[in-house]
Amino acid sequence: MSDLKNSEVILELKDLSVDKVQIEYSGSGDSGDIDDITYYNKAGEVVEIEEEYKDVHEKVRDYADNILSNIEDWWNNDGGFGILNLFISENTYSIENHIYVTETEDYYHEGDLISE
C-alpha cells in the first residue's frame, strides 16, 4: 500500500472520530487472517462504522495486512496470534505478536538384535 493510501485511510478514520483501531489476528498451517477490528474514539468508547463507510473498513484491513505481512511469521506451521493497535492521533502502531513453537526432543538408542 502506498504512503498516499495510508494517509488517506488515516484521514478518513480521523473524520469518523476514530482515535484507536484494535485489530486481532491469528493463523497457522500456511494461512492467517484478521479476526476482528474494533474502532475507538478518544474517550475509549467503541465507534461503529456505518454501512456507508464500509470501504474504510476494507482499507483498514488492507493496511493491517500490509503491516502484519512484514513481521515474524505468525501464519505458517504452528502459527500464532496477536493484536495490532493503530494510534491514529499519534500516527503510530504497536503489535503484540505471539508465535506458537513446538519443541522436539531427540533420543538415540542401540541394541543387540539377538539378545532382545
Coordinates of N, CA, C and O in Angstrom, one line a residue:
M1 N 0.9 -1.2 0.0 CA 0.0 0.0 0.0 C 0.9 1.2 0.0 O 1.9 1.3 0.7
S2 N 0.6 2.2 -0.8 CA 1.4 3.4 -0.9 C 1.2 4.3 0.3 O 0.2 4.2 1.0
D3 N 2.2 5.2 0.5 CA 2.1 6.2 1.6 C 0.8 7.0 1.4 O 0.2 7.4 2.4
L4 N 0.5 7.3 0.1 CA -0.7 8.2 -0.1 C -2.0 7.5 0.4 O -2.8 8.1 1.0
K5 N -2.1 6.2 0.1 CA -3.3 5.5 0.5 C -3.3 5.3 2.1 O -4.3 5.4 2.7
N6 N -2.1 5.2 2.7 CA -2.0 5.1 4.1 C -2.5 6.4 4.7 O -3.3 6.4 5.7
S7 N -2.1 7.5 4.2 CA -2.5 8.8 4.7 C -4.0 9.0 4.5 O -4.7 9.5 5.3
E8 N -4.5 8.5 3.4 CA -6.0 8.6 3.1 C -6.8 7.9 4.1 O -7.8 8.4 4.6
V9 N -6.4 6.7 4.5 CA -7.2 5.9 5.4 C -7.1 6.5 6.8 O -8.1 6.6 7.6
I10 N -6.0 7.1 7.2 CA -5.8 7.7 8.4 C -6.7 9.0 8.5 O -7.4 9.2 9.5
L11 N -6.7 9.8 7.4 CA -7.6 10.9 7.4 C -9.1 10.5 7.5 O -9.9 11.2 8.2
E12 N -9.5 9.5 6.8 CA -10.8 9.0 6.9 C -11.2 8.6 8.3 O -12.3 8.9 8.8
L13 N -10.3 7.9 9.0 CA -10.5 7.5 10.4 C -10.7 8.7 11.3 O -11.6 8.7 12.2
K14 N -9.8 9.7 11.1 CA -9.9 10.9 11.9 C -11.3 11.6 11.6 O -11.9 12.1 12.6
D15 N -11.8 11.6 10.4 CA -13.1 12.2 10.1 C -14.2 11.5 10.8 O -15.2 12.1 11.0
L16 N -14.0 10.2 11.0 CA -15.0 9.4 11.7 C -14.9 9.4 13.2 O -15.5 8.6 14.0
S17 N -14.0 10.3 13.7 CA -13.7 10.4 15.2 C -13.1 9.2 15.8 O -13.2 8.9 17.0
V18 N -12.3 8.4 15.0 CA -11.6 7.2 15.4 C -10.2 7.6 15.9 O -9.5 8.3 15.2
D19 N -9.9 7.3 17.1 CA -8.6 7.6 17.7 C -7.7 6.4 17.8 O -6.4 6.5 17.8
K20 N -8.3 5.2 17.9 CA -7.5 4.0 18.0 C -8.3 2.8 17.3 O -9.5 2.8 17.3
V21 N -7.5 2.0 16.6 CA -8.1 0.8 16.0 C -7.4 -0.4 16.6 O -6.1 -0.5 16.6
Q22 N -8.1 -1.4 17.1 CA -7.6 -2.6 17.6 C -7.9 -3.7 16.6 O -9.1 -4.0 16.3
I23 N -6.9 -4.4 16.1 CA -7.0 -5.5 15.1 C -6.5 -6.8 15.7 O -5.3 -6.9 16.0
E24 N -7.4 -7.8 15.8 CA -7.0 -9.1 16.3 C -6.8 -10.0 15.1 O -7.6 -10.0 14.2
Y25 N -5.7 -10.8 15.2 CA -5.4 -11.7 14.0 C -4.9 -13.0 14.6 O -4.5 -13.2 15.7
S26 N -5.0 -14.0 13.7 CA -4.5 -15.4 14.0 C -4.2 -16.2 12.8 O -4.8 -15.8 11.7
G27 N -3.4 -17.2 12.9 CA -3.2 -18.1 11.7 C -2.3 -19.3 12.1 O -1.7 -19.3 13.1
S28 N -2.3 -20.2 11.1 CA -1.5 -21.4 11.2 C -1.6 -22.2 9.9 O -2.5 -22.0 9.2
G29 N -0.7 -23.1 9.7 CA -0.7 -24.0 8.6 C -0.7 -23.3 7.2 O -1.3 -23.8 6.3
D30 N 0.0 -22.3 7.1 CA 0.2 -21.5 5.8 C -0.9 -20.5 5.5 O -1.0 -19.9 4.4
S31 N -1.7 -20.2 6.5 CA -2.7 -19.1 6.3 C -3.0 -18.3 7.5 O -2.9 -18.9 8.6
G32 N -3.3 -17.1 7.4 CA -3.7 -16.3 8.5 C -4.7 -15.3 8.1 O -4.9 -15.0 6.9
D33 N -5.4 -14.7 9.1 CA -6.4 -13.7 8.8 C -6.7 -12.8 9.9 O -6.3 -13.1 11.1
I34 N -7.3 -11.7 9.6 CA -7.7 -10.8 10.6 C -9.1 -11.2 11.2 O -10.0 -11.5 10.4
D35 N -9.1 -11.4 12.5 CA -10.3 -12.0 13.1 C -11.3 -10.9 13.5 O -12.5 -11.1 13.4
D36 N -10.8 -9.7 14.0 CA -11.8 -8.7 14.4 C -11.1 -7.3 14.4 O -9.9 -7.2 14.6
I37 N -11.9 -6.3 14.0 CA -11.4 -4.9 14.0 C -12.4 -4.1 14.9 O -13.6 -4.2 14.6
T38 N -11.8 -3.4 15.9 CA -12.7 -2.6 16.7 C -12.1 -1.1 16.7 O -10.9 -0.9 16.8
Y39 N -13.0 -0.2 16.6 CA -12.6 1.2 16.5 C -13.0 1.9 17.8 O -14.1 1.7 18.3
Y40 N -12.2 2.8 18.2 CA -12.4 3.6 19.5 C -12.2 5.1 19.3 O -11.3 5.5 18.5
N41 N -13.0 5.9 20.0 CA -12.8 7.3 20.0 C -11.8 7.7 21.1 O -11.3 6.8 21.8
K42 N -11.5 9.0 21.3 CA -10.6 9.4 22.3 C -11.0 9.1 23.7 O -10.2 8.9 24.6
A43 N -12.3 8.9 24.0 CA -12.8 8.6 25.3 C -12.7 7.1 25.5 O -13.1 6.6 26.6
G44 N -12.3 6.3 24.6 CA -12.2 4.8 24.7 C -13.5 4.1 24.4 O -13.6 2.9 24.7
E45 N -14.5 4.8 23.9 CA -15.7 4.2 23.5 C -15.7 3.6 22.1 O -15.0 4.2 21.2
V46 N -16.4 2.6 21.9 CA -16.4 1.9 20.6 C -17.2 2.8 19.6 O -18.2 3.4 19.9
V47 N -16.6 2.9 18.4 CA -17.2 3.7 17.3 C -17.6 2.7 16.3 O -16.8 1.9 15.8
E48 N -18.9 2.7 16.0 CA -19.5 1.8 15.0 C -19.3 2.4 13.6 O -19.6 3.6 13.4
I49 N -18.7 1.7 12.7 CA -18.5 2.1 11.3 C -19.8 1.8 10.5 O -20.1 0.6 10.4
E50 N -20.5 2.8 10.1 CA -21.8 2.6 9.4 C -21.6 2.0 8.0 O -20.5 2.1 7.5
E51 N -22.6 1.4 7.5 CA -22.6 0.7 6.2 C -22.0 1.6 5.1 O -21.3 1.1 4.3
E52 N -22.4 2.9 5.2 CA -21.9 3.8 4.1 C -20.4 4.0 4.1 O -19.8 4.5 3.1
Y53 N -19.7 3.6 5.2 CA -18.3 3.7 5.3 C -17.6 2.4 5.3 O -16.4 2.3 5.8
K54 N -18.2 1.3 4.8 CA -17.6 0.0 4.8 C -16.3 0.0 4.0 O -15.4 -0.8 4.3
D55 N -16.1 0.9 3.0 CA -14.8 0.9 2.3 C -13.7 1.3 3.2 O -12.5 0.8 3.0
V56 N -13.9 2.1 4.2 CA -12.9 2.4 5.2 C -12.5 1.2 6.0 O -11.3 0.9 6.2
H57 N -13.4 0.3 6.3 CA -13.1 -0.9 7.0 C -12.2 -1.8 6.1 O -11.2 -2.4 6.6
E58 N -12.5 -1.9 4.8 CA -11.7 -2.7 3.9 C -10.3 -2.1 3.8 O -9.3 -2.8 3.7
K59 N -10.2 -0.8 3.8 CA -8.9 -0.1 3.7 C -8.1 -0.4 5.0 O -6.8 -0.6 4.9
V60 N -8.7 -0.4 6.1 CA -8.0 -0.7 7.4 C -7.5 -2.1 7.3 O -6.4 -2.4 7.7
R61 N -8.3 -3.0 6.9 CA -8.0 -4.4 6.7 C -6.7 -4.6 5.8 O -5.8 -5.3 6.2
D62 N -6.7 -3.9 4.7 CA -5.6 -3.9 3.8 C -4.3 -3.3 4.4 O -3.2 -3.9 4.3
Y63 N -4.5 -2.2 5.1 CA -3.4 -1.6 5.8 C -2.8 -2.5 6.9 O -1.6 -2.7 6.9
A64 N -3.7 -3.2 7.6 CA -3.2 -4.1 8.6 C -2.5 -5.3 8.0 O -1.4 -5.7 8.5
D65 N -3.1 -5.8 6.9 CA -2.4 -7.0 6.2 C -1.0 -6.6 5.8 O -0.1 -7.4 5.9
N66 N -0.9 -5.4 5.3 CA 0.4 -4.9 4.8 C 1.5 -4.9 6.0 O 2.6 -5.3 5.9
I67 N 1.0 -4.3 7.1 CA 1.9 -4.3 8.3 C 2.3 -5.7 8.8 O 3.4 -6.0 9.0
L68 N 1.3 -6.5 8.9 CA 1.4 -7.8 9.5 C 2.2 -8.8 8.6 O 2.8 -9.7 9.1
S69 N 2.2 -8.5 7.3 CA 3.0 -9.4 6.4 C 4.5 -9.2 6.5 O 5.3 -9.9 5.9
N70 N 4.9 -8.1 7.2 CA 6.3 -7.7 7.3 C 6.9 -8.0 8.7 O 7.9 -7.4 9.0
I71 N 6.2 -8.8 9.5 CA 6.8 -9.1 10.8 C 7.0 -10.6 10.9 O 6.9 -11.3 9.9
E72 N 7.3 -11.1 12.1 CA 7.6 -12.5 12.3 C 6.4 -13.4 11.6 O 5.3 -13.0 11.6
D73 N 6.8 -14.6 11.3 CA 5.9 -15.5 10.6 C 4.9 -16.1 11.5 O 5.1 -17.1 12.2
W74 N 3.7 -15.4 11.7 CA 2.7 -15.9 12.6 C 1.6 -16.7 11.9 O 0.7 -17.2 12.5
W75 N 1.7 -17.0 10.6 CA 0.7 -17.6 9.9 C 1.1 -19.0 9.4 O 0.2 -19.8 9.0
N76 N 2.3 -19.4 9.4 CA 2.8 -20.7 8.9 C 3.0 -21.7 10.1 O 3.1 -21.3 11.2
N77 N 3.2 -22.9 9.7 CA 3.5 -24.0 10.7 C 2.5 -24.0 11.9 O 1.3 -24.0 11.7
D78 N 3.0 -23.9 13.1 CA 2.1 -23.9 14.3 C 1.3 -22.6 14.4 O 0.4 -22.5 15.2
G79 N 1.8 -21.6 13.7 CA 1.0 -20.3 13.7 C 1.2 -19.4 14.9 O 2.2 -19.5 15.6
G80 N 0.3 -18.5 15.0 CA 0.4 -17.6 16.1 C -0.9 -16.7 16.1 O -1.8 -16.9 15.4
F81 N -0.8 -15.6 16.9 CA -1.9 -14.7 17.1 C -1.4 -13.4 17.6 O -0.2 -13.3 18.1
G82 N -2.2 -12.4 17.6 CA -1.8 -11.1 18.2 C -2.8 -10.0 18.0 O -3.9 -10.2 17.5
I83 N -2.3 -8.9 18.5 CA -3.1 -7.6 18.4 C -2.3 -6.5 17.8 O -1.1 -6.3 18.3
L84 N -2.8 -5.9 16.8 CA -2.2 -4.7 16.2 C -3.0 -3.5 16.6 O -4.2 -3.5 16.4
N85 N -2.4 -2.6 17.2 CA -3.1 -1.3 17.6 C -2.6 -0.2 16.7 O -1.4 0.0 16.6
L86 N -3.5 0.5 16.1 CA -3.2 1.7 15.4 C -3.6 2.9 16.2 O -4.8 3.0 16.6
F87 N -2.7 3.8 16.5 CA -3.0 5.0 17.3 C -3.0 6.2 16.3 O -2.0 6.7 15.9
I88 N -4.2 6.5 15.9 CA -4.5 7.4 14.8 C -3.9 8.8 15.1 O -3.2 9.4 14.3
S89 N -4.2 9.4 16.2 CA -3.8 10.8 16.5 C -2.2 10.9 16.7 O -1.7 11.9 16.4
E90 N -1.6 9.8 17.1 CA -0.2 9.7 17.2 C 0.6 9.3 16.0 O 1.8 9.3 15.9
N91 N -0.2 8.8 15.0 CA 0.4 8.2 13.8 C 1.4 7.1 14.1 O 2.5 7.0 13.4
T92 N 1.1 6.2 15.0 CA 2.0 5.1 15.4 C 1.1 3.8 15.5 O -0.1 3.9 15.5
Y93 N 1.9 2.7 15.6 CA 1.2 1.5 15.9 C 2.0 0.6 16.8 O 3.2 0.9 17.0
S94 N 1.4 -0.4 17.4 CA 2.1 -1.4 18.2 C 1.6 -2.7 17.9 O 0.4 -2.9 17.6
I95 N 2.4 -3.7 18.1 CA 2.0 -5.1 17.8 C 2.4 -6.0 18.9 O 3.6 -6.0 19.4
E96 N 1.5 -6.8 19.4 CA 1.8 -7.8 20.4 C 1.6 -9.1 19.6 O 0.5 -9.6 19.4
N97 N 2.7 -9.7 19.2 CA 2.7 -10.9 18.3 C 3.2 -12.1 19.1 O 4.2 -12.1 19.7
H98 N 2.4 -13.2 19.0 CA 2.7 -14.4 19.7 C 2.8 -15.5 18.7 O 1.8 -15.7 17.9
I99 N 3.9 -16.3 18.8 CA 4.1 -17.4 17.8 C 4.2 -18.7 18.6 O 4.9 -18.8 19.6
Y100 N 3.4 -19.7 18.1 CA 3.4 -21.0 18.7 C 4.7 -21.7 18.2 O 5.0 -21.7 17.0
V101 N 5.4 -22.4 19.1 CA 6.6 -23.1 18.8 C 6.5 -24.5 19.4 O 6.2 -24.7 20.6
T102 N 6.6 -25.5 18.5 CA 6.7 -26.9 19.0 C 8.1 -27.3 19.2 O 8.9 -27.2 18.3
E103 N 8.4 -27.8 20.4 CA 9.8 -28.2 20.7 C 9.9 -29.7 20.4 O 8.9 -30.5 20.5
T104 N 11.1 -30.2 20.0 CA 11.4 -31.6 19.7 C 12.5 -32.0 20.6 O 13.5 -31.3 20.7
E105 N 12.3 -33.2 21.3 CA 13.4 -33.8 22.0 C 13.9 -35.0 21.2 O 13.0 -35.8 20.8
D106 N 15.2 -35.2 21.0 CA 15.7 -36.3 20.2 C 16.4 -37.3 21.1 O 17.1 -36.9 22.0
Y107 N 16.2 -38.6 20.8 CA 16.8 -39.7 21.5 C 17.4 -40.6 20.5 O 16.9 -40.8 19.4
Y108 N 18.4 -41.3 20.9 CA 19.0 -42.3 20.0 C 19.3 -43.6 20.9 O 19.7 -43.5 22.0
H109 N 18.9 -44.7 20.3 CA 19.0 -46.0 21.1 C 19.7 -47.0 20.2 O 19.4 -47.1 19.0
E110 N 20.5 -47.9 20.8 CA 21.1 -49.0 20.1 C 20.8 -50.3 20.9 O 20.6 -50.2 22.1
G111 N 20.8 -51.4 20.3 CA 20.6 -52.6 21.0 C 21.1 -53.8 20.2 O 21.5 -53.6 19.0
D112 N 21.1 -54.9 20.8 CA 21.6 -56.2 20.1 C 20.3 -57.0 19.7 O 19.5 -57.3 20.5
L113 N 20.2 -57.3 18.4 CA 19.0 -57.9 17.9 C 18.9 -59.4 18.4 O 17.8 -59.9 18.6
I114 N 19.9 -60.0 18.8 CA 19.9 -61.4 19.2 C 19.4 -61.5 20.7 O 18.6 -62.3 21.0
S115 N 19.9 -60.6 21.6 CA 19.6 -60.7 23.0 C 18.3 -60.0 23.3 O 17.8 -60.1 24.4
E116 N 17.7 -59.3 22.5 CA 16.4 -58.5 22.8 C 15.2 -59.4 22.8 O 14.7 -60.2 22.4

